[in-house]
Coordinates of C-alpha atoms and ligand atoms in Angstrom, one line a residue:
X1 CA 0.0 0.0 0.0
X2 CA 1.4 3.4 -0.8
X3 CA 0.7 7.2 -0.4
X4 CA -1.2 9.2 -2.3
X5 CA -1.9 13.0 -3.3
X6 CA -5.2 13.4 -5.2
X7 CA -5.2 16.7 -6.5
X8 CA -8.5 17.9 -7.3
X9 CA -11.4 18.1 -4.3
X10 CA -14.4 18.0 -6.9
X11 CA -16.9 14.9 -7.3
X12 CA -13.4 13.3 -9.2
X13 CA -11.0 13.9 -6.7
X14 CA -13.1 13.0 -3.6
X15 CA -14.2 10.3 -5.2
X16 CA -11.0 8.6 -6.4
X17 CA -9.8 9.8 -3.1
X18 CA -12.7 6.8 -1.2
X19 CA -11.8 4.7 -3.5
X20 CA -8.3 4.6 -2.5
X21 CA -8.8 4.6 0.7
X22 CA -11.1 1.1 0.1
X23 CA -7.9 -0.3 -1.3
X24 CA -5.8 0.3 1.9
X25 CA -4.0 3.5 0.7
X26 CA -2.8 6.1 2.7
X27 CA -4.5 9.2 0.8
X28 CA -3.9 13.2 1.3
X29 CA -6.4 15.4 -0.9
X30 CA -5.4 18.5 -1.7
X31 CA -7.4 21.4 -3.1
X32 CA -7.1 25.1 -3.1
X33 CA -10.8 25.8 -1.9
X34 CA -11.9 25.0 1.9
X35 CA -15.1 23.8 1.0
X36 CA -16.2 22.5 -2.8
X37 CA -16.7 25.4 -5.3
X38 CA -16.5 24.6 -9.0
X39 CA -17.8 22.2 -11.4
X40 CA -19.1 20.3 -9.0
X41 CA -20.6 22.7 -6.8
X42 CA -22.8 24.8 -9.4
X43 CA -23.7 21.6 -11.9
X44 CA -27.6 20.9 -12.3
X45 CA -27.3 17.9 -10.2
X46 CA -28.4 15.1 -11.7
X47 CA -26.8 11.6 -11.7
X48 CA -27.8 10.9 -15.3
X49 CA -27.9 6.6 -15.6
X50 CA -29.8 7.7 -18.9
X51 CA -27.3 9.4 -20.4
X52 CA -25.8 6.4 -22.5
X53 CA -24.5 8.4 -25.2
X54 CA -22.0 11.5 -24.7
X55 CA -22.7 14.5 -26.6
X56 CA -21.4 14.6 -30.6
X57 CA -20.9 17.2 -32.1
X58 CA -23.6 17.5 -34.5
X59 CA -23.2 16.6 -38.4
X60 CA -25.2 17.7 -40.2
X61 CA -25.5 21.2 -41.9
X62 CA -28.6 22.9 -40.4
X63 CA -27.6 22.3 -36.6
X64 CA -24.1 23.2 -37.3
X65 CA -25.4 26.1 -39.0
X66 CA -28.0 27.1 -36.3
X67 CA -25.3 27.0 -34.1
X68 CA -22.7 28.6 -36.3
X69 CA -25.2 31.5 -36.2
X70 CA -26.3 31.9 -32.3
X71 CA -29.8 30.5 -33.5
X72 CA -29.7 28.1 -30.8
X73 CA -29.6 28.6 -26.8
X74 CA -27.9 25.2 -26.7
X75 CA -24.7 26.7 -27.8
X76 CA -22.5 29.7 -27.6
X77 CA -18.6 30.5 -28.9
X78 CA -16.3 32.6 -29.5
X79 CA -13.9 33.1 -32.4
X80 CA -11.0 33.3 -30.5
X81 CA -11.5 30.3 -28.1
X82 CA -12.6 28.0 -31.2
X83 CA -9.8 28.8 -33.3
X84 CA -7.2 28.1 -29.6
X85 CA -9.4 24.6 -29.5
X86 CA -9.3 23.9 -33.0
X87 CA -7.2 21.0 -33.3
X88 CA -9.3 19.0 -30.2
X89 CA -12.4 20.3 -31.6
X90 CA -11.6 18.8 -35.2
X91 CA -10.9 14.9 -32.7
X92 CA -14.3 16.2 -31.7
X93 CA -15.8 16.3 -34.9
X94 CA -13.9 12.9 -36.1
X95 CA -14.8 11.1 -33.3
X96 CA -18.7 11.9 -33.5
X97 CA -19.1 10.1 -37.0
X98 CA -21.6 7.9 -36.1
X99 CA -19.3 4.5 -36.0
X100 CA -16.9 5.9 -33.9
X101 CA -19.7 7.2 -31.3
X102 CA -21.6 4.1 -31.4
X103 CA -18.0 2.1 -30.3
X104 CA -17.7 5.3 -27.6
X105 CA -21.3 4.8 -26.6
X106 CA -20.7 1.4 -25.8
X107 CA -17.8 2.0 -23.3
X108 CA -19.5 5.3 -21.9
X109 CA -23.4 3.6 -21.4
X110 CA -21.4 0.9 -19.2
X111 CA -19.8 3.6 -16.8
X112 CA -23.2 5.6 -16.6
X113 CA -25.6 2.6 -16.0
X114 CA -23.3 1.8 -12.5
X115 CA -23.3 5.4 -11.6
X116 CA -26.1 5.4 -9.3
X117 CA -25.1 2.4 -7.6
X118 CA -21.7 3.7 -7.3
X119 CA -23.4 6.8 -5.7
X120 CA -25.8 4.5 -3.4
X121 CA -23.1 3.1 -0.6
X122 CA -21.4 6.6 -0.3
X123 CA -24.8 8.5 0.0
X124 CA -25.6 5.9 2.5
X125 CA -22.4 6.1 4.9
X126 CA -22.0 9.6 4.2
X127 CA -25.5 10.2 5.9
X128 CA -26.4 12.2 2.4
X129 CA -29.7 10.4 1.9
X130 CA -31.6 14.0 2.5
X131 CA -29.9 15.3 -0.7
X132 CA -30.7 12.7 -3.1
X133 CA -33.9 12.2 -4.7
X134 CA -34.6 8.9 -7.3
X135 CA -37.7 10.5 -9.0
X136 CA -35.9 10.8 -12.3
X137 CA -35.1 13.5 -14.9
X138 CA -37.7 15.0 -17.2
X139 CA -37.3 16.3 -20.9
X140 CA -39.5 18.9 -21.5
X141 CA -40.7 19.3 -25.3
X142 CA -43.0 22.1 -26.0
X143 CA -42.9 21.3 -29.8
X144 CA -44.9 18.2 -30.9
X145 CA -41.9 17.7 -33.4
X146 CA -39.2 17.3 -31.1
X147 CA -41.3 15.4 -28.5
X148 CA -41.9 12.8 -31.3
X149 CA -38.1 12.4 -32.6
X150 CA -37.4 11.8 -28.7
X151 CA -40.0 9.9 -27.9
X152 CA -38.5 7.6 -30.6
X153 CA -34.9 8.0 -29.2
X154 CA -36.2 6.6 -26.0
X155 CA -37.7 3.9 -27.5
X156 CA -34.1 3.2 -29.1
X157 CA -32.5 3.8 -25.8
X158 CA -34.6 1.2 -24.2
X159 CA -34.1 -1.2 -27.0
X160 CA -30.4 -1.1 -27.0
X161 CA -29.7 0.1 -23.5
X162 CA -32.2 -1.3 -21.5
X163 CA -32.6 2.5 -20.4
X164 CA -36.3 2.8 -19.1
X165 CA -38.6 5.7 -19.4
X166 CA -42.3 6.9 -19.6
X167 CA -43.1 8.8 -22.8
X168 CA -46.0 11.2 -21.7
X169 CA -48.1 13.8 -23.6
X170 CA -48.0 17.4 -22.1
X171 CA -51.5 17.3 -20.3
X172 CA -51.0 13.9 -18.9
X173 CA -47.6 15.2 -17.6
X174 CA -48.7 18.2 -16.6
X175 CA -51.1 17.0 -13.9
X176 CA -48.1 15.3 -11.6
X177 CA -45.7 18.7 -11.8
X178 CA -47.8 21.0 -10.9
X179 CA -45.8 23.3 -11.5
X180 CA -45.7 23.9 -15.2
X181 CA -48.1 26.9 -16.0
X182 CA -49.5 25.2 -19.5
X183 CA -49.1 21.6 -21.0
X184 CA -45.9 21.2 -23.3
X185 CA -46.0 19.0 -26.6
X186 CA -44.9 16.6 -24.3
X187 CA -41.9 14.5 -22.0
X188 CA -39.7 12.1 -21.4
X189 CA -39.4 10.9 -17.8
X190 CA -36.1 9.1 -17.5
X191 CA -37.2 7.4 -14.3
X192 CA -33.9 5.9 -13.1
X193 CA -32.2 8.9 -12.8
X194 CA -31.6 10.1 -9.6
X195 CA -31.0 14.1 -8.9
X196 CA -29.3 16.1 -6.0
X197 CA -30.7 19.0 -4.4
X198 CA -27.1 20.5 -3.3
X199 CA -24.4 19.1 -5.4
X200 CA -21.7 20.9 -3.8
X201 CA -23.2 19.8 -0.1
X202 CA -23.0 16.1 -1.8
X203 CA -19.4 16.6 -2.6
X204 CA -18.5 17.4 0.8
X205 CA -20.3 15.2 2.4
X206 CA -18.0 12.6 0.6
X207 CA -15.3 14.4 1.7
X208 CA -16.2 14.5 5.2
X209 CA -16.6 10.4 5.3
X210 CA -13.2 10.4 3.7
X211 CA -11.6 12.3 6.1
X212 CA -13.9 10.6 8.9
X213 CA -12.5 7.4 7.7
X214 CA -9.4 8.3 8.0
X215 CA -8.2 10.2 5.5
X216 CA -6.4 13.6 5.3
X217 CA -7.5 16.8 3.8
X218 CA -4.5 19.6 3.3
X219 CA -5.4 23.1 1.1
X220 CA -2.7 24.1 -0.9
X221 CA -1.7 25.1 -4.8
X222 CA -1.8 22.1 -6.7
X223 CA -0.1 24.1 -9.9
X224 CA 3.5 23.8 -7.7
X225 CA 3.3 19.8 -8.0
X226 CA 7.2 18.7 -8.5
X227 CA 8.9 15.4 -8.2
X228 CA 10.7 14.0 -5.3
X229 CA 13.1 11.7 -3.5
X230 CA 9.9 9.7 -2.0
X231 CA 8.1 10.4 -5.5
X232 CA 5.6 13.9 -5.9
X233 CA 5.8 16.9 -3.8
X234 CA 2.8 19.8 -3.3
X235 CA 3.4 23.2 -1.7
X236 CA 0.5 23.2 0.9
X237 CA -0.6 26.6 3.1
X238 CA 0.9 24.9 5.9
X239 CA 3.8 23.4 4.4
X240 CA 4.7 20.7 1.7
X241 CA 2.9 17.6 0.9
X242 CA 5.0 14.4 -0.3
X243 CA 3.9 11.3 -1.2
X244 CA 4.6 8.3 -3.9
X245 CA 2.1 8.6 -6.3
X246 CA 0.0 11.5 -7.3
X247 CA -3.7 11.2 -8.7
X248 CA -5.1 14.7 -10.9
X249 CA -7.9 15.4 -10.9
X250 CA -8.2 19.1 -11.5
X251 CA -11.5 18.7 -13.8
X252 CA -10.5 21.8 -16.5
X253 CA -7.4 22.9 -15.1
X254 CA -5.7 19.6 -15.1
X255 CA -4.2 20.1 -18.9
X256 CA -2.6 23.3 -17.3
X257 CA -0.5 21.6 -14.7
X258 CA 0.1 18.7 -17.1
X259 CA 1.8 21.1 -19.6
X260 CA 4.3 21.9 -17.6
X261 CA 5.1 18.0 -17.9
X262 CA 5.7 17.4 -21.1
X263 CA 1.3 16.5 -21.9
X264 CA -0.4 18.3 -24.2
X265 CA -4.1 17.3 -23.5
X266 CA -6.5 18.2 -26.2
X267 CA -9.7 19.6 -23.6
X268 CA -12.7 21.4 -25.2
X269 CA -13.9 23.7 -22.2
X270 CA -17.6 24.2 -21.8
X271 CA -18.5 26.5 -19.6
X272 CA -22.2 26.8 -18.2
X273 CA -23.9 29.3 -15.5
X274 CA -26.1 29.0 -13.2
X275 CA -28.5 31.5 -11.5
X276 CA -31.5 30.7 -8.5
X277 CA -34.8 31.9 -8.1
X278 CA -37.4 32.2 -5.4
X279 CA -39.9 30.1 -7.5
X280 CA -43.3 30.1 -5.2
X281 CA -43.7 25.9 -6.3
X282 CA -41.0 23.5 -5.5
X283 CA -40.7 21.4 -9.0
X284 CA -41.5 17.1 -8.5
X285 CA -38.3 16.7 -10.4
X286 CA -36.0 18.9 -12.7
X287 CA -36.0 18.9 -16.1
X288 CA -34.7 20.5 -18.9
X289 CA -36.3 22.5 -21.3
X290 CA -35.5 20.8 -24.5
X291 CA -36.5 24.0 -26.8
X292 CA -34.6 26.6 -24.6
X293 CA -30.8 24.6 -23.5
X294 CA -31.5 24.8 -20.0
X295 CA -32.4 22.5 -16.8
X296 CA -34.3 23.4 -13.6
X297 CA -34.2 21.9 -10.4
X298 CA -35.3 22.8 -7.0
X299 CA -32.1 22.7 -4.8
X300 CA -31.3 24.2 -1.8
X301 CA -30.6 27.7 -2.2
X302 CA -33.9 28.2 -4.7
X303 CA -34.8 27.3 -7.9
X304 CA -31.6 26.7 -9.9
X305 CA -31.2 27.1 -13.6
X306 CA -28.3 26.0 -15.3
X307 CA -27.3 26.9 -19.0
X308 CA -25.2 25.0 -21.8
X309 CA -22.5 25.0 -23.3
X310 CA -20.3 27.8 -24.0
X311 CA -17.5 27.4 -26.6
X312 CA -15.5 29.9 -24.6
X313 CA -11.5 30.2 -22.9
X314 CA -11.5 28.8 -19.6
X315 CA -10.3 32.3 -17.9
X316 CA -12.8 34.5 -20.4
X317 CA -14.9 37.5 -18.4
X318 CA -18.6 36.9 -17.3
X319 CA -20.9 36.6 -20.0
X320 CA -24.4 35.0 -18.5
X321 CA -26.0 35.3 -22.3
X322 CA -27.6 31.6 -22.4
X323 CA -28.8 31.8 -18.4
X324 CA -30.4 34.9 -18.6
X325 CA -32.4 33.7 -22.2
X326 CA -33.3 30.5 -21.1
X327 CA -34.5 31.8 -17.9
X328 CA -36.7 34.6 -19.8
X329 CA -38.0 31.7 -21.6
X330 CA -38.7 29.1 -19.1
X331 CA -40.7 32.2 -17.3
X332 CA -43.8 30.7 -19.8
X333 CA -43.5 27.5 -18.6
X334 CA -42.4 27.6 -14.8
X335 CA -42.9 30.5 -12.2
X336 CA -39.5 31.1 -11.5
X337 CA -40.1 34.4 -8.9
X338 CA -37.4 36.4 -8.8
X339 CA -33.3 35.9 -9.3
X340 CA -31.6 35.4 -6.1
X341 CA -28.8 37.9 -5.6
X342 CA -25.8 36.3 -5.5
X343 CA -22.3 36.8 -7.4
X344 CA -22.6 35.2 -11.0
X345 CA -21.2 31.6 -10.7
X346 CA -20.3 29.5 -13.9
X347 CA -18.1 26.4 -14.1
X348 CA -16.2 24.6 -16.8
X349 CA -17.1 20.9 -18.3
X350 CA -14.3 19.2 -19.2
X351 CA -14.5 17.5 -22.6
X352 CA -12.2 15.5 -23.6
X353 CA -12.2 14.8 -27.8
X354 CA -13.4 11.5 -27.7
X355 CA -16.0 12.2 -24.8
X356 CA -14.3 9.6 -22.6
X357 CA -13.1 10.6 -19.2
X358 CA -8.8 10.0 -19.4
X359 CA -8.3 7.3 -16.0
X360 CA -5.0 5.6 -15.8
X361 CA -1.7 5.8 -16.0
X362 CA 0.2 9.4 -17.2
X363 CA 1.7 7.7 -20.3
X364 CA 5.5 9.1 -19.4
X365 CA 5.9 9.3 -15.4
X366 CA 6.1 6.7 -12.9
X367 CA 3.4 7.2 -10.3
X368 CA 1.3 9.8 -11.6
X369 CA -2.8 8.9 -12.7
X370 CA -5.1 11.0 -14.4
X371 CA -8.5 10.9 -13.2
X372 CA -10.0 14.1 -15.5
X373 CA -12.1 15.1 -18.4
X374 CA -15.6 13.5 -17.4
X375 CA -17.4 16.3 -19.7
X376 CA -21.5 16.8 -19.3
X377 CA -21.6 13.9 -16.7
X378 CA -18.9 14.2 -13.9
X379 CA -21.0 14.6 -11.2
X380 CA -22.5 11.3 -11.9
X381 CA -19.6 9.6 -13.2
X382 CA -17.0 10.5 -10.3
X383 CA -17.5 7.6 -7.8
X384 CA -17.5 5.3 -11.2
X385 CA -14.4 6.1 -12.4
X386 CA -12.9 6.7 -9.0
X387 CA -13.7 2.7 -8.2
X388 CA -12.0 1.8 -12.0
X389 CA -9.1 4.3 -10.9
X390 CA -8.3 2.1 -7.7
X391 CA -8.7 -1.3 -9.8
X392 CA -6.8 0.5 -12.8
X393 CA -4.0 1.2 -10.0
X394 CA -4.2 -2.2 -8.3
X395 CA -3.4 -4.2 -11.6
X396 CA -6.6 -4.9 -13.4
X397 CA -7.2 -5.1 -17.0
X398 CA -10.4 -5.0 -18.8
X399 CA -11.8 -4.0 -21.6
X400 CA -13.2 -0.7 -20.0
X401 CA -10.2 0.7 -18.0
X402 CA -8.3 0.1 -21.3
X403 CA -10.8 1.8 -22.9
X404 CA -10.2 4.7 -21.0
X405 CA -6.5 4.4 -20.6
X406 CA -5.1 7.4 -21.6
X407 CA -2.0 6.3 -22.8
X408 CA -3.7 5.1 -26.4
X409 CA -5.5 8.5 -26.5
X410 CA -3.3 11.5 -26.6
Ligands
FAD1 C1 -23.7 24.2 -15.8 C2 -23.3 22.8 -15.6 C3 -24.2 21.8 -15.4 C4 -23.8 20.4 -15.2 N1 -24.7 19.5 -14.9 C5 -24.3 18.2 -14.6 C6 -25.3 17.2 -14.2 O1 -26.5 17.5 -14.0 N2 -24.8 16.0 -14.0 C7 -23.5 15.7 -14.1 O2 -23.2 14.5 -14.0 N3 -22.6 16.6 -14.5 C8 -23.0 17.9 -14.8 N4 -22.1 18.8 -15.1 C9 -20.6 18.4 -15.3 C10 -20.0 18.2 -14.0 O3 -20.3 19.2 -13.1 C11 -18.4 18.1 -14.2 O4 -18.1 17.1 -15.1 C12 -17.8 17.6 -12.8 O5 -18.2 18.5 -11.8 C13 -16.3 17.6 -13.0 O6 -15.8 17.2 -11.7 P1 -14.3 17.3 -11.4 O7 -14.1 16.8 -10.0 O8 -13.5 16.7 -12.5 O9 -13.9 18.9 -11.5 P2 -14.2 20.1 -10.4 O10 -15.5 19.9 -9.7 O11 -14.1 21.4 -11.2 O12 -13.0 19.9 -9.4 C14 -11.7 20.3 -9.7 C15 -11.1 20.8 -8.4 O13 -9.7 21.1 -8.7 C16 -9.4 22.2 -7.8 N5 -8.3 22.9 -8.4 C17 -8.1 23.5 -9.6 N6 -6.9 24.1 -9.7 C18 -6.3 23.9 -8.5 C19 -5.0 24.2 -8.0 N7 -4.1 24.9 -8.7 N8 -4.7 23.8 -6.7 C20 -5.6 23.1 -6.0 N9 -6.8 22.8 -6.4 C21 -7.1 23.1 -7.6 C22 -10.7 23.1 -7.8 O14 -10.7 23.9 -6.7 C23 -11.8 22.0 -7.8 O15 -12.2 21.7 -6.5 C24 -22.4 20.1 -15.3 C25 -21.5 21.1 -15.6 C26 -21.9 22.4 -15.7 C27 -20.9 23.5 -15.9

């Protein structure tokens, strides 16, 4: 058994960090924030077991081109950050030809039909069972159009991923979330899908039975990792951090430190905001409203909404376009009440070209594991590829950690 730094305190890092711990290892995490902040904080909180397929990027002409020109709320760039992830967004492209995303369908479906039993023992010893709710995800269709094409995709999903779900008209639906102001087209209720009203309270609570179990939690600049005598060495605030092998898992800032090693890794960064509101009717279950590129979900701190994707640098200013839209929009469909003030948070998803999360071994130093790049569903995917992290590190092969293996992918 050895000692390990996992650098990263998000869903990953925590995760990885349990996982570890399972395996006998002695464990410090390291993060730069107290309490958890980022990606995994502000994320719509759902642990998505129906999300099979990762997102393509589309091919054909008319989405590209509704995109291209801002018709869409899905999507937002900017010149300058497309052109600096050009050459990862032209894997992108490549690698969502519909071959190659059916063979990358096949590895990802098996990591997200596990996730919520991954989740289950750690919600359970962590005491988090207040925070979790298994009523399923809802898609939201207020054309009769797009309800019908999905409605057929979930009859595929079912068909090929066993993937369960109740295909309703907007009236029928309508009458169990009384919340929606007027019937949509209609919905898809993905009812296996579980959702968390404080994803950031989640990721602590992990943390907490970490530490409660024995492990140790140190804040400190993860960017000053350098090799050692004993192996990897951390500047923490209250002194360095050593130990043999080092696990990162910085979500979109991992390719940062990993430059300064030699690794070029080819991320696509996706930002996405989130805003609350003081909605006068708790939703049943959140959903996302298909039409306008945004999910809501009754958390905590209010009504959260939380945007898509934005094609944007991961340091660019504030630019809240897609939240504020969708919101205006969903305003027909939901009472939102009114925005919560509170200082503009957005995170980062980190894409990786080929929509797989990167787990194993660093391809050219002894001792150092990636655990990074878990795109759209890293809050649901973390305790899955922390377990496959452990295994990958304690010696076993299968077709999924190679799959994953980062070494045949950069
Ligand atoms: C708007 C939005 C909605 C989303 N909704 C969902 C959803 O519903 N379901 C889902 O599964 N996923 C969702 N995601 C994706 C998911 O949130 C991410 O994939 C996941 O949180 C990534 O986790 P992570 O641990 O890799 O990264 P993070 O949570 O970002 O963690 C990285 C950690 O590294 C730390 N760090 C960075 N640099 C340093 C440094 N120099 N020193 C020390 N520490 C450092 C950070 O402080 C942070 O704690 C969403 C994302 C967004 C943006």
């Amino acid at each position: 058994m050895s000692e390990i730094l996992v650098l990263g305190a998000g869903m990953v890092g925590v995760s990885s960090a349990l996982a570890l711990q399972a395996q006998g290892h002695q464990v410090v995490l390291v993060d730069r924030h107290s309490s958890c902040r980022e990606t995994s904080y502000g994320n719509a909180g759902v642990i998505q077991t129906e999300a099979a397929e990762p997102y393509a990027l589309p091919r054909n002409l008319m989405t590209l081109f509704r995109y291209g020109c801002g018709f869409s709320n899905d999507v937002l760039w900017q010149p300058g950050a497309l052109l600096r992830m050009k050459p990862a967004l032209w894997r992108y492209f490549r690698h969502s030809a519909p071959a190659e995303h059916a063979r990358i369908s096949r590895i990802y479906s098996q990591l997200t039909s596990r996730a919520a039993d991954d989740h289950a023992p750690l919600v359970a010893a962590a005491g988090a069972q207040s925070l979790i709710s298994t009523d399923g995800l809802s898609e939201v269709y207020r054309q009769q159009s797009g309800f019908e094409s999905a409605a057929k995709e979930a009859a595929r999903f079912k068909e090929q991923y066993g993937i369960s779900s109740r295909i309703l008209d907007g009236a029928t639906y309508r009458e169990e979330e009384p919340a929606l102001k007027q019937a949509p087209a209609g919905v898809i209720h993905w009812n296996e899908s579980w959702s968390c009203r404080d994803p950031g309270a989640l990721t602590d609570d992990y943390r907490a039975l970490f530490l409660q179990r024995g492990g140790s939690y140190r804040q400190g600049d993860a960017q000053t990792l350098s090799q050692s005598a004993k192996g990897w060495r951390v500047e923490g605030e209250s002194g360095p951090i050593e130990a043999e092998q080092v696990v990162i898992a910085l979500g979109p800032w991992s390719p940062q430190l990993l430059r300064r090693f030699g690794y070029r890794i080819p991320m696509i960064y996706k930002r996405g905001y989130h805003g609350h509101f003081n909605a006068p009717l708790a939703l049943k279950r959140p959903f996302l409203d298909a039409d306008n590129g945004v999910v809501v979900a009754s958390m905590a701190k209010g009504m959260r909404v939380t945007s898509g994707a934005a094609l944007v640098a991961l340091d660019s200013k504030t630019q809240p376009t897609q939240l504020e839209r969708g919101a205006e929009a969903l305003r027909s469909l939901v009472d939102l009440g009114e925005r919560i003030d509170e200082p503009q948070w957005f995170g980062t998803r980190p894409c990786m070209p080929d929509m797989l999360p990167l787990v194993g071994a660093a391809p050219n130093h002894q001792g150092m594991w990636f655990n990074f790049g878990h795109g759209h569903q890293g809050f649901t995917l973390g305790p899955t590829t922390g377990q496959l992290l452990a295994e990958i590190m304690a010696g076993v092969d299968s077709e999924i950690t190679r799959g994953l293996a980062p070494g045949t992918r950069l």
